[in-house]
mmCIF file of C-alpha atoms in Angstrom:
data_model
loop_
_atom_site.group_PDB
_atom_site.id
_atom_site.type_symbol
_atom_site.label_atom_id
_atom_site.label_comp_id
_atom_site.label_asym_id
_atom_site.label_seq_id
_atom_site.Cartn_x
_atom_site.Cartn_y
_atom_site.Cartn_z
ATOM 1 C CA UNK A 1229 -107.272 151.203 -121.078
ATOM 2 C CA UNK A 1230 -106.832 147.899 -122.823
ATOM 3 C CA UNK A 1231 -109.262 145.108 -121.993
ATOM 4 C CA UNK A 1232 -107.855 141.646 -121.395
ATOM 5 C CA UNK A 1233 -109.931 138.488 -121.694
ATOM 6 C CA UNK A 1234 -109.162 135.771 -119.188
ATOM 7 C CA UNK A 1235 -109.308 132.048 -119.862
ATOM 8 C CA UNK A 1236 -112.109 130.009 -118.336
ATOM 9 C CA UNK A 1237 -110.737 128.268 -115.286
ATOM 10 C CA UNK A 1238 -108.122 130.938 -114.534
ATOM 11 C CA UNK A 1239 -107.527 131.616 -110.874
ATOM 12 C CA UNK A 1240 -107.577 135.173 -109.592
ATOM 13 C CA UNK A 1241 -103.787 135.071 -109.314
ATOM 14 C CA UNK A 1242 -103.410 133.850 -112.917
ATOM 15 C CA UNK A 1243 -105.728 136.573 -114.195
ATOM 16 C CA UNK A 1244 -103.872 139.209 -112.165
ATOM 17 C CA UNK A 1245 -100.483 138.032 -113.516
ATOM 18 C CA UNK A 1246 -101.851 138.189 -117.068
ATOM 19 C CA UNK A 1247 -102.953 141.781 -116.460
ATOM 20 C CA UNK A 1248 -99.456 142.666 -115.263
ATOM 21 C CA UNK A 1249 -97.827 140.943 -118.236
ATOM 22 C CA UNK A 1250 -100.127 142.582 -120.787
ATOM 23 C CA UNK A 1251 -99.697 145.973 -119.131
ATOM 24 C CA UNK A 1252 -95.909 145.658 -119.258
ATOM 25 C CA UNK A 1253 -96.084 144.631 -122.930
ATOM 26 C CA UNK A 1254 -98.305 147.509 -124.066
ATOM 27 C CA UNK A 1255 -97.184 150.172 -121.584
ATOM 28 C CA UNK A 1256 -100.686 151.075 -120.454
ATOM 29 C CA UNK A 1257 -103.121 150.120 -117.721
ATOM 30 C CA UNK A 1258 -105.116 146.997 -118.553
ATOM 31 C CA UNK A 1259 -108.344 145.667 -117.110
ATOM 32 C CA UNK A 1260 -110.321 142.477 -117.261
ATOM 33 C CA UNK A 1261 -113.568 141.116 -115.865
ATOM 34 C CA UNK A 1262 -113.340 138.257 -113.410
ATOM 35 C CA UNK A 1263 -116.652 136.967 -112.005
ATOM 36 C CA UNK A 1264 -118.243 140.303 -112.938
ATOM 37 C CA UNK A 1265 -115.572 142.245 -111.030
ATOM 38 C CA UNK A 1266 -113.202 144.592 -112.825
ATOM 39 C CA UNK A 1267 -109.563 143.868 -112.107
ATOM 40 C CA UNK A 1268 -106.913 146.408 -113.032
ATOM 41 C CA UNK A 1269 -103.243 145.938 -113.770
ATOM 42 C CA UNK A 1270 -102.636 148.619 -111.118
ATOM 43 C CA UNK A 1271 -104.280 146.441 -108.422
ATOM 44 C CA UNK A 1272 -102.157 144.528 -105.968
ATOM 45 C CA UNK A 1273 -102.800 140.800 -105.706
ATOM 46 C CA UNK A 1274 -104.600 141.381 -102.401
ATOM 47 C CA UNK A 1275 -106.767 144.104 -103.996
ATOM 48 C CA UNK A 1276 -107.723 141.717 -106.813
ATOM 49 C CA UNK A 1277 -108.654 139.002 -104.319
ATOM 50 C CA UNK A 1278 -110.622 141.497 -102.202
ATOM 51 C CA UNK A 1279 -112.614 142.640 -105.234
ATOM 52 C CA UNK A 1280 -113.589 139.081 -106.156
ATOM 53 C CA UNK A 1281 -113.831 137.280 -102.807
ATOM 54 C CA UNK A 1282 -113.917 140.000 -100.169
ATOM 55 C CA UNK A 1283 -110.756 138.455 -98.720
ATOM 56 C CA UNK A 1284 -107.035 139.048 -99.155
ATOM 57 C CA UNK A 1285 -105.035 136.283 -100.818
ATOM 58 C CA UNK A 1286 -103.774 134.937 -97.482
ATOM 59 C CA UNK A 1287 -107.275 135.082 -95.948
ATOM 60 C CA UNK A 1288 -108.648 133.274 -98.997
ATOM 61 C CA UNK A 1289 -105.932 130.603 -98.800
ATOM 62 C CA UNK A 1290 -106.578 130.117 -95.068
ATOM 63 C CA UNK A 1291 -110.328 129.739 -95.623
ATOM 64 C CA UNK A 1292 -109.632 127.276 -98.432
ATOM 65 C CA UNK A 1293 -107.259 125.262 -96.213
ATOM 66 C CA UNK A 1294 -109.845 125.099 -93.418
ATOM 67 C CA UNK A 1295 -112.567 124.001 -95.845
ATOM 68 C CA UNK A 1296 -110.315 121.231 -97.227
ATOM 69 C CA UNK A 1297 -109.514 120.048 -93.688
ATOM 70 C CA UNK A 1298 -113.190 120.105 -92.741
ATOM 71 C CA UNK A 1299 -114.110 118.143 -95.855
ATOM 72 C CA UNK A 1300 -111.338 115.621 -95.153
ATOM 73 C CA UNK A 1301 -112.684 115.077 -91.614
ATOM 74 C CA UNK A 1302 -116.224 114.717 -92.967
ATOM 75 C CA UNK A 1303 -115.050 112.270 -95.646
ATOM 76 C CA UNK A 1304 -113.149 110.145 -93.105
ATOM 77 C CA UNK A 1305 -116.200 110.012 -90.822
ATOM 78 C CA UNK A 1306 -118.439 109.156 -93.771
ATOM 79 C CA UNK A 1307 -116.169 106.324 -94.929
ATOM 80 C CA UNK A 1308 -116.090 104.960 -91.369
ATOM 81 C CA UNK A 1309 -119.908 104.986 -91.344
ATOM 82 C CA UNK A 1310 -120.293 103.021 -94.588
ATOM 83 C CA UNK A 1311 -120.739 99.608 -92.899
ATOM 84 C CA UNK A 1312 -123.604 100.861 -90.712
ATOM 85 C CA UNK A 1313 -125.120 102.889 -93.558
ATOM 86 C CA UNK A 1314 -124.941 99.786 -95.750
ATOM 87 C CA UNK A 1315 -127.089 97.881 -93.276
ATOM 88 C CA UNK A 1316 -129.537 100.805 -93.035
ATOM 89 C CA UNK A 1317 -129.966 100.941 -96.825
ATOM 90 C CA UNK A 1318 -130.390 97.173 -97.059
ATOM 91 C CA UNK A 1319 -133.188 97.308 -94.476
ATOM 92 C CA UNK A 1320 -134.759 100.410 -96.037
ATOM 93 C CA UNK A 1321 -135.064 98.631 -99.389
ATOM 94 C CA UNK A 1322 -137.006 95.676 -98.054
ATOM 95 C CA UNK A 1323 -140.615 95.926 -99.137
ATOM 96 C CA UNK A 1324 -139.770 98.939 -101.312
ATOM 97 C CA UNK A 1325 -137.685 97.632 -104.193
ATOM 98 C CA UNK A 1326 -138.539 94.599 -106.314
ATOM 99 C CA UNK A 1327 -138.084 91.574 -104.060
ATOM 100 C CA UNK A 1328 -136.041 89.490 -106.483
ATOM 101 C CA UNK A 1329 -133.511 92.353 -106.673
ATOM 102 C CA UNK A 1330 -132.599 92.336 -102.948
ATOM 103 C CA UNK A 1331 -129.269 90.546 -103.491
ATOM 104 C CA UNK A 1332 -128.259 92.920 -106.288
ATOM 105 C CA UNK A 1333 -129.260 95.942 -104.156
ATOM 106 C CA UNK A 1334 -127.265 94.600 -101.221
ATOM 107 C CA UNK A 1335 -124.235 94.187 -103.491
ATOM 108 C CA UNK A 1336 -124.293 97.716 -104.912
ATOM 109 C CA UNK A 1337 -125.141 99.665 -101.725
ATOM 110 C CA UNK A 1338 -121.552 99.855 -100.384
ATOM 111 C CA UNK A 1339 -120.279 100.710 -103.863
ATOM 112 C CA UNK A 1340 -122.805 103.550 -104.221
ATOM 113 C CA UNK A 1341 -122.015 104.833 -100.714
ATOM 114 C CA UNK A 1342 -118.315 104.953 -101.541
ATOM 115 C CA UNK A 1343 -118.693 106.815 -104.841
ATOM 116 C CA UNK A 1344 -118.907 110.439 -105.898
ATOM 117 C CA UNK A 1345 -122.503 110.892 -104.738
ATOM 118 C CA UNK A 1346 -122.093 109.220 -101.307
ATOM 119 C CA UNK A 1347 -125.351 107.310 -101.685
ATOM 120 C CA UNK A 1348 -127.571 110.183 -102.841
ATOM 121 C CA UNK A 1349 -128.773 107.992 -105.698
ATOM 122 C CA UNK A 1350 -129.855 105.307 -103.210
ATOM 123 C CA UNK A 1351 -132.158 107.796 -101.476
ATOM 124 C CA UNK A 1352 -133.457 109.091 -104.795
ATOM 125 C CA UNK A 1353 -134.236 105.586 -106.018
ATOM 126 C CA UNK A 1354 -135.945 104.537 -102.792
ATOM 127 C CA UNK A 1355 -138.057 107.702 -102.825
ATOM 128 C CA UNK A 1356 -139.377 106.880 -106.280
ATOM 129 C CA UNK A 1357 -139.845 103.201 -105.429
ATOM 130 C CA UNK A 1358 -141.999 104.220 -102.441
ATOM 131 C CA UNK A 1359 -144.154 106.347 -104.725
ATOM 132 C CA UNK A 1360 -144.594 103.442 -107.104
ATOM 133 C CA UNK A 1361 -145.618 101.126 -104.221
ATOM 134 C CA UNK A 1362 -148.502 103.417 -103.199
ATOM 135 C CA UNK A 1363 -151.464 101.533 -104.619
ATOM 136 C CA UNK A 1364 -153.966 104.021 -103.170
ATOM 137 C CA UNK A 1365 -153.599 105.982 -106.417
ATOM 138 C CA UNK A 1366 -153.673 104.880 -110.047
ATOM 139 C CA UNK A 1367 -150.576 103.733 -111.891
ATOM 140 C CA UNK A 1368 -150.754 106.843 -114.091
ATOM 141 C CA UNK A 1369 -150.835 109.112 -111.004
ATOM 142 C CA UNK A 1370 -147.874 107.254 -109.478
ATOM 143 C CA UNK A 1371 -145.859 107.587 -112.659
ATOM 144 C CA UNK A 1372 -146.607 111.310 -112.856
ATOM 145 C CA UNK A 1373 -145.673 111.798 -109.202
ATOM 146 C CA UNK A 1374 -142.467 109.758 -109.689
ATOM 147 C CA UNK A 1375 -141.603 111.848 -112.739
ATOM 148 C CA UNK A 1376 -142.175 115.092 -110.815
ATOM 149 C CA UNK A 1377 -140.159 113.791 -107.865
ATOM 150 C CA UNK A 1378 -137.273 112.803 -110.136
ATOM 151 C CA UNK A 1379 -137.175 116.304 -111.630
ATOM 152 C CA UNK A 1380 -137.350 117.894 -108.166
ATOM 153 C CA UNK A 1381 -134.379 115.820 -107.000
ATOM 154 C CA UNK A 1382 -132.093 118.109 -109.037
ATOM 155 C CA UNK A 1383 -130.011 115.587 -110.918
ATOM 156 C CA UNK A 1384 -127.152 116.375 -113.250
ATOM 157 C CA UNK A 1385 -126.858 114.314 -116.404
ATOM 158 C CA UNK A 1386 -124.589 111.807 -114.704
ATOM 159 C CA UNK A 1387 -126.585 111.367 -111.495
ATOM 160 C CA UNK A 1388 -129.842 111.390 -113.453
ATOM 161 C CA UNK A 1389 -128.646 108.601 -115.709
ATOM 162 C CA UNK A 1390 -127.523 106.573 -112.716
ATOM 163 C CA UNK A 1391 -130.823 107.049 -110.880
ATOM 164 C CA UNK A 1392 -132.822 106.168 -113.995
ATOM 165 C CA UNK A 1393 -130.895 102.922 -114.408
ATOM 166 C CA UNK A 1394 -131.490 102.126 -110.729
ATOM 167 C CA UNK A 1395 -135.208 102.919 -111.060
ATOM 168 C CA UNK A 1396 -135.388 100.599 -114.057
ATOM 169 C CA UNK A 1397 -133.662 97.803 -112.103
ATOM 170 C CA UNK A 1398 -135.257 98.160 -108.661
ATOM 171 C CA UNK A 1399 -138.566 99.963 -108.944
ATOM 172 C CA UNK A 1400 -141.938 98.365 -109.562
ATOM 173 C CA UNK A 1401 -143.018 99.606 -113.001
ATOM 174 C CA UNK A 1402 -139.526 101.137 -113.288
ATOM 175 C CA UNK A 1403 -139.396 100.863 -117.058
ATOM 176 C CA UNK A 1404 -142.710 102.709 -117.382
ATOM 177 C CA UNK A 1405 -141.384 105.472 -115.107
ATOM 178 C CA UNK A 1406 -138.098 105.787 -116.984
ATOM 179 C CA UNK A 1407 -139.840 105.856 -120.354
ATOM 180 C CA UNK A 1408 -141.753 108.964 -119.220
ATOM 181 C CA UNK A 1409 -138.836 110.921 -117.709
ATOM 182 C CA UNK A 1410 -136.935 113.336 -119.922
ATOM 183 C CA UNK A 1411 -134.201 115.529 -118.525
#
């Protein structure tokens, strides 16, 4: 049997069609690995989907359609909630972020809520600002706890960079915190 390598990003259907094409070209059964599952050129499209997802193609498509609809409903509800969430985040920041940054915070909150992360970075920033406001422990202990918290928040490079810039702008001793965080 001839092994076929699939392209990163191929769908199951694209991989299956490539197996069929290669098999027809060489006149023998071909196989390829897709998500650690062996697909054969002798498989039907439903068999290939079953091997990878546990569902037939039509079952997979139906599940995908339902998930998209559910996400669309969630997204619409979230967008409708942005005005009330904006007010909640404005209030939550009072006494937590640097006081002379209140107007800037108020300006960016609806923007952050309406972006890719749906306000996750607002929560992450406020969490670290609260740590840095806790004067019952030394500055060094606060910075270490803020650093640990940042790493436990599970940021990607993009969200991490955004949160670090927000910490620098809004957090007491934000520059000192950011200077110590490496990710």
